[in-house]
Amino acid sequence: MKKPCIVLGVTGGIAAYRAPDIARRLVKAGCEVFCILTKNAQNIITKQTMETMSKNPCVVDMFESPKSWEVEHIALATRADLFLIAPATANFIAKMVAGIADDMLTTTVLATKAPVLVVPAMNTNMYENPITQRNIAALSALGVRFMEPTEGMLANGHIGKGHIPEIDDIVRRALDEMSAKAAEGDLKGLKILVTAGPTREPIDPVRYITNRSSGKMGYAVAAEAARRGAEVTLVSGPVALEKPDGVNRVFVQTTVDLLGEMTSRCEEADIIIQSAAPADFRPLTIAETKIKKLGGDGMVLELTQNPDVAASVGKLKKEGQVIVGFAAETNDISENARAKLLRKNADFIVANDVTRPGAGFDVDTNIASIVSSEGVEDLPLMQKSELAAWILDRALAIRKAKGKP
Ligand code: PMT
């Protein structure tokens, strides 16, 4: 059987000293590994070390002539099943965002169609700098995968975030990414209905009640499901995100609108994933004209309860259908999520503690606990795109366990 091919790009951060071990471990895991070093990486490790560990020629210079292996350098771009950049410096990430191709590594990564997994490692301030964070967000939106650096002792002696993750974690993640690639097309023939974003409950013609949902979580689910071949309908509240490729998007404003769309569409869906944050309450009456200040101390806005859309969808659940709910919690996460699991007749609930940094509303990452009749599974911090893939894997496995193809 052909071995999976990983191209390991190594840039010039101090963490490059871990790269030989990453290469060695990937080879041990059964991968064919080719390494590309930047010139600066050579200040920390040598080409010979990488060749010994990867058991293959290692490239630095774009114009170096191919040797016995007779592979044109750019051919690595097409040969790769996964492109892993570990460690990636802030400079390299910035070059990737700009599409700069001025050495062997930047050129090959720009030319590849393989999934790209980037493992940043750098000084804490550089990592947390909004420019680096913006670059990471921009690349994530284009489908590049990132591993979060860990906290640890950095080269300058300070303790902070920016440390390269454990080699075990990098290798496991690289192998997972390749199985995710293999999963492409595994949702073909399935109809997946996804909700995303907030709702807006009008008070008068100029004001409304809403919440902090950006839609990023639900859009990540819809994008991943479409990438894997599903027919996806995304029922979206008002958000500023672009429609993911290949997704049928329907906009709604209010929770009552969402209820209408979901109850009319849920019957034909094979998998339903409800990541929207519908408002639980709406003004009892909507003023026809803008409410004026009346000169008193304030005003009382009377609210009435909105329908629970997920509970209504749960009541209509058909045989073999998989329903996934979310739970945005601030306390007693598992207990609250367990109650929602039953109330919404869901197969599992993705509970996120929205008070934790890196989780919940309007960030690119999430930290979830999966609550099902089998118990609670805590997942680590990950990009919303990764959590989306995880949710879809789990939903598909449940569908198969229900005897559906
Ligand atoms: O959009 P992002 O900025 O990416 O943020 C992601 C998120 C925090 C919104 C997402 O991860 C999340 O937790 N979504 C669920 C938010 C929510 O409304 O949680 P809840 O615990 O109030 O609701 C539980 C479930 O019932 C959810 O599946 C929700 O879609 C659904 N619901 C809630 C209220 C309501 N009236 N009708 C519903 O169907």
Coordinates of C-alpha atoms in Angstrom, one line a residue, residues 198 200 213-215 219 236-243 249 251:
P198 CA -28.2 35.1 16.4
R200 CA -33.0 39.8 16.1
S213 CA -23.3 35.1 18.2
S214 CA -21.2 35.8 15.1
G215 CA -22.3 32.6 13.2
Y219 CA -20.8 28.4 9.2
S236 CA -28.6 31.7 9.2
G237 CA -29.5 34.6 11.5
P238 CA -28.2 38.1 10.5
V239 CA -24.4 37.8 10.3
A240 CA -21.6 39.3 8.3
L241 CA -20.0 36.1 7.1
E242 CA -19.7 35.0 3.5
K243 CA -21.7 32.0 2.3
R249 CA -28.2 29.6 2.7
F251 CA -31.6 34.0 6.1

